[in-house]
Short mmCIF file of C-alpha atoms in Angstrom, two decimals:
data_model
loop_
_atom_site.label_atom_id
_atom_site.label_comp_id
_atom_site.label_asym_id
_atom_site.label_seq_id
_atom_site.Cartn_x
_atom_site.Cartn_y
_atom_site.Cartn_z
CA UNK A 1 15.60 30.77 12.27
CA UNK A 2 13.74 27.49 12.89
CA UNK A 3 15.22 27.34 16.39
CA UNK A 4 13.90 30.86 17.06
CA UNK A 5 10.41 29.91 15.83
CA UNK A 6 10.35 26.85 18.09
CA UNK A 7 11.43 28.96 21.09
CA UNK A 8 8.67 31.47 20.33
CA UNK A 9 6.10 28.67 20.05
CA UNK A 10 7.20 27.28 23.43
CA UNK A 11 6.98 30.80 24.91
CA UNK A 12 3.45 31.15 23.52
CA UNK A 13 2.37 27.87 25.18
CA UNK A 14 3.97 28.87 28.50
CA UNK A 15 2.14 32.21 28.32
CA UNK A 16 -1.19 30.44 27.75
CA UNK A 17 -0.44 28.33 30.83
CA UNK A 18 0.21 31.59 32.74
CA UNK A 19 3.80 30.63 33.40
CA UNK A 20 4.81 34.22 32.66
CA UNK A 21 8.42 33.96 33.87
CA UNK A 22 9.15 30.86 31.79
CA UNK A 23 7.46 32.43 28.77
CA UNK A 24 9.52 35.64 29.19
CA UNK A 25 12.83 33.71 29.26
CA UNK A 26 11.93 31.72 26.12
CA UNK A 27 10.81 34.89 24.29
CA UNK A 28 14.13 36.63 24.95
CA UNK A 29 15.94 33.52 23.67
CA UNK A 30 13.84 33.67 20.49
CA UNK A 31 14.66 37.38 20.07
CA UNK A 32 18.38 36.59 20.33
CA UNK A 33 17.94 34.20 17.36
CA UNK A 34 15.90 36.61 15.22
CA UNK A 35 17.96 39.80 15.72
CA UNK A 36 21.16 38.72 13.87
CA UNK A 37 18.95 37.42 11.03
CA UNK A 38 16.99 40.72 10.88
CA UNK A 39 13.66 38.86 10.90
CA UNK A 40 11.60 41.99 11.55
CA UNK A 41 8.17 40.33 11.44
CA UNK A 42 9.25 37.64 13.90
CA UNK A 43 10.77 40.29 16.18
CA UNK A 44 7.45 42.15 16.10
CA UNK A 45 5.62 38.95 17.18
CA UNK A 46 8.13 38.35 20.01
CA UNK A 47 8.01 41.90 21.42
CA UNK A 48 4.21 41.98 21.09
CA UNK A 49 4.14 38.73 23.11
CA UNK A 50 6.30 40.35 25.80
CA UNK A 51 3.81 43.24 25.95
CA UNK A 52 0.98 40.74 26.46
CA UNK A 53 2.94 38.98 29.24
CA UNK A 54 3.64 42.17 31.19
CA UNK A 55 0.05 43.30 30.69
CA UNK A 56 -1.02 39.98 32.26
CA UNK A 57 1.40 40.64 35.15
CA UNK A 58 -0.11 44.17 35.47
CA UNK A 59 3.33 45.74 34.84
CA UNK A 60 1.83 48.23 32.44
CA UNK A 61 4.89 50.48 31.92
CA UNK A 62 6.97 47.50 30.79
CA UNK A 63 4.09 46.34 28.59
CA UNK A 64 3.98 49.74 26.86
CA UNK A 65 7.78 49.70 26.43
CA UNK A 66 7.74 46.31 24.67
CA UNK A 67 4.72 47.26 22.56
CA UNK A 68 6.69 50.30 21.33
CA UNK A 69 9.59 47.98 20.51
CA UNK A 70 7.18 45.79 18.56
CA UNK A 71 5.86 48.87 16.73
CA UNK A 72 9.40 49.89 15.67
CA UNK A 73 9.95 46.50 14.04
CA UNK A 74 6.48 46.46 12.47
CA UNK A 75 7.31 49.79 10.76
CA UNK A 76 10.07 47.92 8.86
CA UNK A 77 7.64 45.33 7.45
CA UNK A 78 5.79 46.31 4.28
CA UNK A 79 1.99 46.07 4.04
CA UNK A 80 1.61 44.77 7.60
CA UNK A 81 -1.49 46.18 9.39
CA UNK A 82 -0.91 47.85 12.78
CA UNK A 83 -4.47 47.72 14.08
CA UNK A 84 -3.93 44.70 16.35
CA UNK A 85 -0.84 46.17 18.03
CA UNK A 86 -2.43 49.63 18.51
CA UNK A 87 -5.47 47.92 20.00
CA UNK A 88 -3.23 46.03 22.47
CA UNK A 89 -1.59 49.30 23.51
CA UNK A 90 -5.01 50.91 23.95
CA UNK A 91 -6.05 48.05 26.24
CA UNK A 92 -2.98 48.59 28.45
CA UNK A 93 -3.80 52.30 28.85
CA UNK A 94 -7.43 51.31 29.55
CA UNK A 95 -6.28 48.98 32.38
CA UNK A 96 -3.98 51.75 33.70
CA UNK A 97 -6.93 54.10 33.87
CA UNK A 98 -5.45 56.43 31.25
CA UNK A 99 -8.70 56.39 29.27
CA UNK A 100 -7.95 59.50 27.21
CA UNK A 101 -4.81 57.92 25.76
CA UNK A 102 -6.58 54.56 25.38
CA UNK A 103 -9.25 56.22 23.17
CA UNK A 104 -6.54 57.81 20.98
CA UNK A 105 -4.91 54.43 20.36
CA UNK A 106 -8.26 52.79 19.59
CA UNK A 107 -9.12 55.53 17.08
CA UNK A 108 -5.69 55.17 15.42
CA UNK A 109 -6.18 51.38 15.34
CA UNK A 110 -9.55 51.81 13.57
CA UNK A 111 -8.01 54.16 10.98
CA UNK A 112 -5.24 51.65 10.18
CA UNK A 113 -7.61 48.75 9.39
CA UNK A 114 -8.32 47.47 5.91
CA UNK A 115 -11.88 46.91 4.55
CA UNK A 116 -11.65 43.12 5.05
CA UNK A 117 -10.63 43.25 8.74
CA UNK A 118 -14.20 43.25 10.04
CA UNK A 119 -13.52 41.12 13.15
CA UNK A 120 -10.73 43.49 14.25
CA UNK A 121 -12.95 46.45 13.45
CA UNK A 122 -15.75 45.17 15.72
CA UNK A 123 -13.26 44.43 18.54
CA UNK A 124 -11.76 47.94 18.42
CA UNK A 125 -15.17 49.66 18.18
CA UNK A 126 -16.25 47.73 21.29
CA UNK A 127 -13.01 48.61 23.16
CA UNK A 128 -13.37 52.29 22.22
CA UNK A 129 -17.01 52.31 23.39
CA UNK A 130 -16.00 50.62 26.67
CA UNK A 131 -13.26 53.23 27.25
CA UNK A 132 -15.85 55.98 26.68
CA UNK A 133 -18.19 54.25 29.13
CA UNK A 134 -15.45 54.01 31.79
CA UNK A 135 -14.59 57.68 31.33
CA UNK A 136 -18.31 58.59 31.60
CA UNK A 137 -18.27 59.89 28.04
CA UNK A 138 -21.61 58.53 26.80
CA UNK A 139 -21.42 60.06 23.31
CA UNK A 140 -22.89 57.60 20.72
CA UNK A 141 -23.51 55.05 23.47
CA UNK A 142 -24.96 52.43 23.51
CA UNK A 143 -25.06 52.73 19.65
CA UNK A 144 -21.35 51.86 19.33
CA UNK A 145 -21.84 48.75 21.48
CA UNK A 146 -24.74 47.73 19.21
CA UNK A 147 -22.64 48.42 16.11
CA UNK A 148 -19.83 46.12 17.32
CA UNK A 149 -22.36 43.44 18.31
CA UNK A 150 -24.07 43.62 14.90
CA UNK A 151 -20.78 43.10 13.03
CA UNK A 152 -19.76 40.22 15.31
CA UNK A 153 -23.18 38.61 15.00
CA UNK A 154 -23.06 38.80 11.17
CA UNK A 155 -19.63 37.10 11.21
CA UNK A 156 -20.72 34.53 13.85
CA UNK A 157 -17.77 35.68 15.96
CA UNK A 158 -18.91 33.99 19.19
CA UNK A 159 -16.06 35.20 21.40
CA UNK A 160 -16.71 38.75 20.22
CA UNK A 161 -20.48 38.43 20.77
CA UNK A 162 -19.84 37.35 24.38
CA UNK A 163 -17.52 40.33 25.00
CA UNK A 164 -20.02 42.81 23.49
CA UNK A 165 -22.92 41.49 25.57
CA UNK A 166 -20.92 41.64 28.81
CA UNK A 167 -19.94 45.27 28.09
CA UNK A 168 -23.55 46.14 27.31
CA UNK A 169 -24.66 44.46 30.56
CA UNK A 170 -22.25 46.71 32.48
CA UNK A 171 -23.55 49.72 30.54
CA UNK A 172 -27.18 49.01 31.49
CA UNK A 173 -26.21 48.39 35.12
CA UNK A 174 -24.83 51.92 35.15
CA UNK A 175 -28.20 53.28 33.99
CA UNK A 176 -30.20 51.07 36.38
CA UNK A 177 -31.81 49.00 33.61
CA UNK A 178 -31.28 45.81 35.59
CA UNK A 179 -33.56 43.69 33.41
CA UNK A 180 -31.57 44.38 30.24
CA UNK A 181 -28.29 44.00 32.11
CA UNK A 182 -29.27 40.56 33.47
CA UNK A 183 -30.55 39.48 30.03
CA UNK A 184 -27.28 40.37 28.28
CA UNK A 185 -25.17 38.83 31.07
CA UNK A 186 -27.13 35.57 30.97
CA UNK A 187 -26.92 35.38 27.17
CA UNK A 188 -23.16 35.95 27.37
CA UNK A 189 -22.79 33.29 30.07
CA UNK A 190 -24.82 30.71 28.08
CA UNK A 191 -22.77 31.30 24.90
CA UNK A 192 -19.49 31.25 26.84
CA UNK A 193 -20.50 27.89 28.37
CA UNK A 194 -21.31 26.51 24.89
CA UNK A 195 -18.02 27.69 23.39
CA UNK A 196 -16.04 26.78 26.55
CA UNK A 197 -14.54 30.27 26.91
CA UNK A 198 -14.02 29.96 30.65
CA UNK A 199 -12.61 33.45 31.29
CA UNK A 200 -15.83 34.93 29.89
CA UNK A 201 -17.91 32.50 31.98
CA UNK A 202 -16.11 33.77 35.12
CA UNK A 203 -16.67 37.39 34.12
CA UNK A 204 -20.38 36.71 33.53
CA UNK A 205 -20.81 34.95 36.90
CA UNK A 206 -19.04 37.81 38.68
CA UNK A 207 -21.26 40.39 36.98
CA UNK A 208 -24.47 38.41 37.64
CA UNK A 209 -23.58 38.03 41.31
CA UNK A 210 -23.70 41.84 41.58
CA UNK A 211 -26.85 42.56 39.56
CA UNK A 212 -28.99 39.42 39.96
CA UNK A 213 -29.73 39.95 43.67
CA UNK A 214 -32.05 36.93 43.94
CA UNK A 215 -29.32 34.53 42.77
CA UNK A 216 -26.22 36.26 44.13
CA UNK A 217 -25.13 33.32 46.26
CA UNK A 218 -25.70 30.83 43.44
CA UNK A 219 -23.59 32.89 41.00
CA UNK A 220 -20.79 33.38 43.52
CA UNK A 221 -20.60 29.65 44.24
CA UNK A 222 -20.50 28.89 40.53
CA UNK A 223 -17.79 31.55 40.07
CA UNK A 224 -15.61 30.15 42.90
CA UNK A 225 -16.12 26.53 41.81
CA UNK A 226 -15.16 27.24 38.19
CA UNK A 227 -12.20 29.40 39.17
CA UNK A 228 -10.83 26.70 41.50
CA UNK A 229 -11.26 23.96 38.90
CA UNK A 230 -9.53 26.12 36.25
CA UNK A 231 -6.60 26.79 38.57
CA UNK A 232 -6.27 23.04 39.29
CA UNK A 233 -6.41 22.29 35.56
CA UNK A 234 -3.84 24.98 34.75
CA UNK A 235 -1.54 23.60 37.45
CA UNK A 236 -1.88 20.07 36.03
CA UNK A 237 -1.17 21.32 32.53
CA UNK A 238 1.91 23.28 33.70
CA UNK A 239 3.21 20.20 35.52
CA UNK A 240 2.57 18.08 32.45
CA UNK A 241 4.38 20.59 30.25
CA UNK A 242 7.34 20.68 32.67
CA UNK A 243 7.47 16.88 32.66
CA UNK A 244 7.41 16.85 28.89
CA UNK A 245 10.34 19.29 28.76
CA UNK A 246 12.30 17.10 31.20
CA UNK A 247 11.56 13.99 29.15
CA UNK A 248 12.55 15.88 26.01
CA UNK A 249 15.94 16.78 27.55
CA UNK A 250 16.46 13.11 28.36
CA UNK A 251 15.47 12.21 24.83
CA UNK A 252 17.99 14.72 23.43
CA UNK A 253 20.79 13.14 25.49
CA UNK A 254 19.74 9.68 24.33
CA UNK A 255 19.65 10.95 20.75
CA UNK A 256 23.24 12.21 21.03
CA UNK A 257 24.36 8.82 22.28
CA UNK A 258 22.48 7.06 19.49
CA UNK A 259 23.96 9.47 16.93
CA UNK A 260 27.48 8.35 17.86
CA UNK A 261 26.34 4.77 17.64
CA UNK A 262 24.75 5.51 14.30
CA UNK A 263 28.05 6.88 12.94
CA UNK A 264 29.80 3.60 13.76
CA UNK A 265 26.96 1.59 12.29
CA UNK A 266 26.99 3.76 9.15
CA UNK A 267 30.77 3.29 8.75
CA UNK A 268 30.46 -0.47 9.06
CA UNK A 269 27.43 -0.40 6.74
CA UNK A 270 29.31 1.56 4.05
CA UNK A 271 32.25 -0.86 4.25
CA UNK A 272 29.98 -3.87 3.92
CA UNK A 273 28.14 -2.17 1.05
CA UNK A 274 31.42 -1.65 -0.83
CA UNK A 275 32.39 -5.28 -0.33
CA UNK A 276 28.98 -6.49 -1.45
CA UNK A 277 29.08 -4.13 -4.44
CA UNK A 278 32.43 -5.61 -5.49
CA UNK A 279 31.07 -9.14 -5.17
CA UNK A 280 27.97 -8.09 -7.11
CA UNK A 281 30.13 -6.59 -9.88
CA UNK A 282 32.09 -9.84 -10.20
CA UNK A 283 28.85 -11.79 -10.30
CA UNK A 284 27.46 -9.47 -12.98
CA UNK A 285 30.52 -9.98 -15.15
CA UNK A 286 30.02 -13.72 -14.94
CA UNK A 287 26.33 -13.30 -15.69
CA UNK A 288 27.13 -11.33 -18.85
CA UNK A 289 29.19 -14.21 -20.17
CA UNK A 290 26.27 -16.54 -19.52
CA UNK A 291 23.87 -14.09 -21.17
CA UNK A 292 25.72 -14.43 -24.46
CA UNK A 293 25.17 -18.18 -24.33
CA UNK A 294 21.54 -17.74 -23.32
CA UNK A 295 20.92 -15.31 -26.17
CA UNK A 296 22.05 -17.85 -28.76
CA UNK A 297 19.80 -20.46 -27.16
CA UNK A 298 16.93 -17.97 -27.03
CA UNK A 299 17.16 -17.41 -30.78
CA UNK A 300 16.85 -21.13 -31.23
CA UNK A 301 13.85 -21.34 -28.91
CA UNK A 302 12.18 -18.40 -30.66
CA UNK A 303 12.48 -20.24 -33.92
CA UNK A 304 10.94 -23.35 -32.39
CA UNK A 305 8.09 -21.32 -30.87
CA UNK A 306 7.32 -19.75 -34.22
CA UNK A 307 7.25 -23.14 -35.90
CA UNK A 308 4.88 -24.44 -33.22
CA UNK A 309 2.57 -21.47 -33.80
CA UNK A 310 2.71 -22.15 -37.52
CA UNK A 311 1.84 -25.83 -37.02
CA UNK A 312 -0.97 -24.97 -34.63
CA UNK A 313 -2.42 -22.47 -37.07
CA UNK A 314 -2.13 -25.03 -39.88
CA UNK A 315 -4.03 -27.66 -37.88
CA UNK A 316 -6.75 -25.16 -36.98
CA UNK A 317 -7.04 -24.02 -40.58
CA UNK A 318 -7.23 -27.56 -41.89
CA UNK A 319 -9.91 -28.42 -39.33
CA UNK A 320 -11.91 -25.35 -40.27
CA UNK A 321 -11.70 -26.16 -44.00
CA UNK A 322 -12.70 -29.79 -43.45
CA UNK A 323 -15.73 -28.72 -41.40
CA UNK A 324 -16.84 -26.24 -44.06
CA UNK A 325 -16.40 -28.95 -46.70
CA UNK A 326 -18.52 -31.36 -44.65
CA UNK A 327 -21.27 -28.75 -44.17
CA UNK A 328 -21.24 -27.97 -47.92
CA UNK A 329 -21.59 -31.65 -48.85
CA UNK A 330 -24.27 -32.23 -46.19
CA UNK A 331 -26.33 -29.32 -47.51
CA UNK A 332 -25.96 -30.32 -51.15
CA UNK A 333 -26.21 -34.11 -50.93
CA UNK A 334 -28.43 -34.47 -47.88
CA UNK A 335 -30.77 -31.59 -47.14
CA UNK A 336 -31.10 -30.45 -50.77
CA UNK A 337 -31.88 -33.99 -52.03
CA UNK A 338 -34.57 -34.47 -49.37
CA UNK A 339 -36.18 -31.14 -50.19
CA UNK A 340 -36.13 -31.95 -53.91
CA UNK A 341 -37.74 -35.35 -53.26
CA UNK A 342 -40.41 -33.79 -51.06
CA UNK A 343 -41.20 -31.13 -53.66
CA UNK A 344 -41.43 -33.65 -56.48
CA UNK A 345 -43.74 -35.85 -54.36
CA UNK A 346 -46.00 -32.89 -53.66
CA UNK A 347 -45.99 -32.02 -57.39
CA UNK A 348 -47.49 -35.42 -58.37
CA UNK A 349 -50.32 -35.19 -55.89
CA UNK A 350 -53.73 -34.67 -57.51
CA UNK A 351 -55.41 -32.41 -55.02
CA UNK A 352 -58.98 -31.20 -55.23
CA UNK A 353 -60.39 -28.12 -53.58
CA UNK A 354 -61.37 -24.52 -54.14
CA UNK A 355 -59.13 -22.15 -56.05
CA UNK A 356 -57.84 -20.49 -52.88
CA UNK A 357 -56.60 -23.79 -51.44
CA UNK A 358 -54.95 -24.80 -54.75
CA UNK A 359 -53.23 -21.41 -55.00
CA UNK A 360 -51.80 -21.84 -51.51
CA UNK A 361 -50.61 -25.35 -52.42
CA UNK A 362 -48.80 -24.03 -55.51
CA UNK A 363 -47.24 -21.18 -53.53
CA UNK A 364 -45.86 -23.63 -50.93
CA UNK A 365 -44.36 -25.81 -53.67
CA UNK A 366 -42.75 -22.73 -55.22
CA UNK A 367 -41.42 -21.73 -51.78
CA UNK A 368 -39.77 -25.16 -51.43
CA UNK A 369 -38.15 -24.66 -54.83
CA UNK A 370 -36.89 -21.24 -53.72
CA UNK A 371 -35.42 -22.79 -50.52
CA UNK A 372 -33.65 -25.39 -52.71
CA UNK A 373 -32.06 -22.63 -54.77
CA UNK A 374 -30.84 -20.80 -51.64
CA UNK A 375 -29.30 -23.97 -50.18
CA UNK A 376 -27.63 -24.72 -53.52
CA UNK A 377 -26.15 -21.19 -53.68
CA UNK A 378 -24.87 -21.42 -50.05
CA UNK A 379 -23.38 -24.84 -50.71
CA UNK A 380 -21.55 -23.60 -53.81
CA UNK A 381 -20.29 -20.50 -52.01
CA UNK A 382 -18.92 -22.63 -49.16
CA UNK A 383 -17.24 -24.89 -51.68
CA UNK A 384 -15.78 -21.99 -53.64
CA UNK A 385 -14.43 -20.35 -50.48
CA UNK A 386 -12.83 -23.64 -49.48
CA UNK A 387 -11.16 -23.86 -52.87
CA UNK A 388 -9.95 -20.27 -52.73
CA UNK A 389 -8.94 -20.40 -49.04
CA UNK A 390 -5.23 -20.62 -48.52
CA UNK A 391 -3.31 -20.71 -45.22
CA UNK A 392 -0.80 -17.84 -44.97
CA UNK A 393 1.61 -16.03 -42.67
CA UNK A 394 -0.79 -13.06 -42.56
CA UNK A 395 -3.38 -15.17 -40.73
CA UNK A 396 -0.87 -15.79 -37.94
CA UNK A 397 -0.28 -12.03 -37.68
CA UNK A 398 -4.03 -11.36 -37.77
CA UNK A 399 -4.61 -13.86 -34.94
CA UNK A 400 -1.98 -12.03 -32.85
CA UNK A 401 -3.45 -8.58 -33.57
CA UNK A 402 -6.98 -9.77 -32.87
CA UNK A 403 -6.02 -11.13 -29.43
CA UNK A 404 -4.07 -7.98 -28.47
CA UNK A 405 -6.81 -5.60 -29.65
CA UNK A 406 -9.34 -7.25 -27.33
CA UNK A 407 -7.22 -6.39 -24.26
CA UNK A 408 -7.81 -2.61 -24.48
CA UNK A 409 -10.57 -2.54 -27.10
CA UNK A 410 -9.09 -0.71 -30.11
CA UNK A 411 -10.00 -1.43 -33.75
CA UNK A 412 -7.36 -2.47 -36.26
CA UNK A 413 -6.69 -2.69 -39.98
CA UNK A 414 -4.28 -5.27 -41.42
CA UNK A 415 -3.25 -5.12 -45.08
CA UNK A 416 -0.64 -6.96 -47.15
CA UNK A 417 0.52 -6.53 -50.74
CA UNK A 418 -0.62 -9.33 -53.01
CA UNK A 419 2.83 -9.26 -54.54
CA UNK A 420 4.43 -10.60 -51.36
CA UNK A 421 5.23 -14.30 -51.69
CA UNK A 422 5.34 -15.38 -48.06
CA UNK A 423 6.20 -18.99 -48.94
CA UNK A 424 9.52 -17.86 -50.40
CA UNK A 425 10.54 -15.57 -47.51
CA UNK A 426 13.06 -16.91 -44.99
CA UNK A 427 11.50 -18.19 -41.75
CA UNK A 428 13.92 -16.12 -39.62
CA UNK A 429 12.66 -12.92 -41.23
CA UNK A 430 9.03 -13.90 -40.67
CA UNK A 431 9.72 -14.87 -37.08
CA UNK A 432 11.45 -11.55 -36.29
CA UNK A 433 8.70 -9.52 -37.97
CA UNK A 434 6.21 -11.46 -35.81
CA UNK A 435 8.21 -10.55 -32.66
CA UNK A 436 8.43 -6.87 -33.68
CA UNK A 437 4.65 -6.80 -34.21
CA UNK A 438 4.17 -8.46 -30.82
CA UNK A 439 6.43 -5.91 -29.06
CA UNK A 440 4.78 -2.93 -30.81
CA UNK A 441 1.27 -4.08 -29.86
CA UNK A 442 2.38 -4.61 -26.26
CA UNK A 443 3.67 -1.00 -26.10
CA UNK A 444 0.41 0.29 -27.65
CA UNK A 445 -1.61 -1.55 -25.00
CA UNK A 446 0.57 -0.17 -22.18
CA UNK A 447 1.09 3.46 -23.14
CA UNK A 448 -0.64 4.68 -26.33
CA UNK A 449 -4.33 4.88 -25.31
CA UNK A 450 -5.07 4.36 -29.01
CA UNK A 451 -8.47 3.66 -30.61
CA UNK A 452 -7.11 2.56 -34.02
CA UNK A 453 -4.03 0.60 -35.14
CA UNK A 454 -3.01 0.22 -38.79
CA UNK A 455 -0.60 -2.60 -39.82
CA UNK A 456 0.67 -2.77 -43.39
CA UNK A 457 3.08 -5.17 -45.18
CA UNK A 458 4.30 -3.94 -48.57
CA UNK A 459 7.11 -4.44 -51.05
CA UNK A 460 9.25 -1.54 -52.22
CA UNK A 461 11.38 -3.02 -54.96
CA UNK A 462 13.15 -5.89 -53.25
CA UNK A 463 12.58 -4.47 -49.74
CA UNK A 464 9.85 -5.84 -47.46
CA UNK A 465 8.49 -3.11 -45.19
CA UNK A 466 6.27 -3.45 -42.10
CA UNK A 467 4.49 -0.32 -40.85
CA UNK A 468 2.66 -0.25 -37.49
CA UNK A 469 0.85 3.03 -36.88
CA UNK A 470 -1.49 4.07 -34.01
CA UNK A 471 -3.55 7.19 -33.29
CA UNK A 472 -2.59 7.28 -29.59
CA UNK A 473 -1.22 10.09 -27.42
CA UNK A 474 2.36 9.72 -28.74
CA UNK A 475 5.44 11.11 -27.00
CA UNK A 476 8.37 13.50 -27.47
CA UNK A 477 11.21 11.45 -28.96
CA UNK A 478 13.78 14.11 -28.01
CA UNK A 479 12.82 13.99 -24.31
CA UNK A 480 11.75 10.37 -23.75
CA UNK A 481 14.57 7.88 -23.36
CA UNK A 482 14.49 5.08 -25.91
CA UNK A 483 13.00 2.00 -24.21
CA UNK A 484 14.16 -1.59 -24.32
CA UNK A 485 11.27 -2.50 -26.67
CA UNK A 486 12.53 -0.30 -29.53
CA UNK A 487 16.12 -1.34 -28.85
CA UNK A 488 15.08 -5.00 -29.24
CA UNK A 489 13.33 -4.21 -32.53
CA UNK A 490 16.42 -2.46 -33.90
CA UNK A 491 18.69 -5.27 -32.68
CA UNK A 492 16.52 -7.91 -34.40
CA UNK A 493 16.50 -6.07 -37.72
CA UNK A 494 20.21 -5.29 -37.52
CA UNK A 495 21.06 -9.00 -37.15
CA UNK A 496 19.06 -9.70 -40.30
CA UNK A 497 20.65 -6.81 -42.22
CA UNK A 498 17.56 -4.59 -41.99
CA UNK A 499 16.59 -1.58 -39.89
CA UNK A 500 13.78 -0.35 -37.59
CA UNK A 501 12.83 3.28 -37.01
CA UNK A 502 10.22 5.16 -34.96
CA UNK A 503 8.50 8.53 -35.35
CA UNK A 504 6.14 10.11 -32.83
CA UNK A 505 4.94 13.42 -31.38
CA UNK A 506 2.54 14.49 -28.63
CA UNK A 507 -1.13 13.79 -29.52
CA UNK A 508 -0.16 12.63 -33.04
CA UNK A 509 0.33 8.90 -32.49
CA UNK A 510 3.36 6.72 -33.20
CA UNK A 511 4.64 5.02 -36.37
CA UNK A 512 7.13 2.10 -36.36
CA UNK A 513 8.72 1.01 -39.65
CA UNK A 514 10.77 -2.18 -40.01
CA UNK A 515 12.35 -2.90 -43.42
CA UNK A 516 14.62 -5.60 -44.81
CA UNK A 517 15.91 -6.58 -48.24
CA UNK A 518 14.47 -9.86 -49.64
CA UNK A 519 16.37 -12.14 -51.98
CA UNK A 520 14.06 -12.64 -54.96
#
């Protein structure tokens, strides 16, 4: 089928280049491909093309024969309009001089058109009017020419506008209205030049050479010059097309040779691939043995990393507490003492002045006393917070969550039961819960598109449970393959004797729960 389409396309190009014999041969080859496949629409196109070729060769009987063949195949295609084909047949009868039959086909073509086929409608109306004109039947003329021109003008169908104006020029020549005839012919020529429709330019020059007596020689020269240049260009294009076909044949032969070469290369490639795959498999087996050793070492390194984080957090916390303590002492012992001394000194001054000045003085002294009270309160609050502040595992988790939340900008809530005694919980458990939190937050950042994350540590009897819930887009657990992140979480908890589970659904967020029994 594809071969047939390509043959038809080549035939179409050859026909445009006026290589009618070459186009005919290719069209028959295409038909031989389409017939066994019963491609009725394609057969219609092919036979219609043959009709166009023989019409171009002025073999009108053959053209009509192939148009009838095209019509028989078109009858087998549902909902396929026949207006174009009937119009083509009408044009052949018009060229033959059988104008009565031409008008019948044009009328039938008009009746077969749908309401949306306005371009075809204008073309057929114009052809029917021209057939009437040629047969000296001037009924509804030139109104039908104007009607076709109006439709074409409204659709900006430039090729159609040119054709209508040339027909109208011929009409007005017939009735000796030379001025109108020249006007329409010149307008058609100008538009044909603009749109580069050279056949219409030639027709306009030929017509103007007959009716524009003052410029007959000029129009004839232009006609001959353009016709010669078009013939040269067509010849060049045909030669180029022939050369391309020759080069294509050479390319096909080279392709066959390369195909054989490719088979040998493919065979060698497959053999080498199998050998390399075997070597890769052996290497992978060795790597798996090493992985077991690396995993044990990784557990050790994870423990060391956690301890380093813990130490770092401890140092930071101690530094923060010491600084707060220093600020509290500086406020209480330094600033507060100086303010008190200044206020007392102002209190012993024996000032004289009007009542307004003395009132202001007293108000300033009272303001100093108020400032003293505020500083004393702040100092005590700092001190109390220092005394109540206590470094904990939760602060490490909070630091992690805070950093991760800033990456995509979601808010978070972190809660922990007061009943949880983190000091008594095994460091391995705390480290693995830290890693699970880290992995969960990483997945939220990558996929969830969440705006809120809720983390909660709580005790259920002797079981410590971590819940990490987000309000993101979620996913279908039954369809989505379980990723390596969740597998790692489950593996971590399984080694410790606990378990990790996940629940999620589309647009309902995701909830991860890790739980493990704690020895009290």
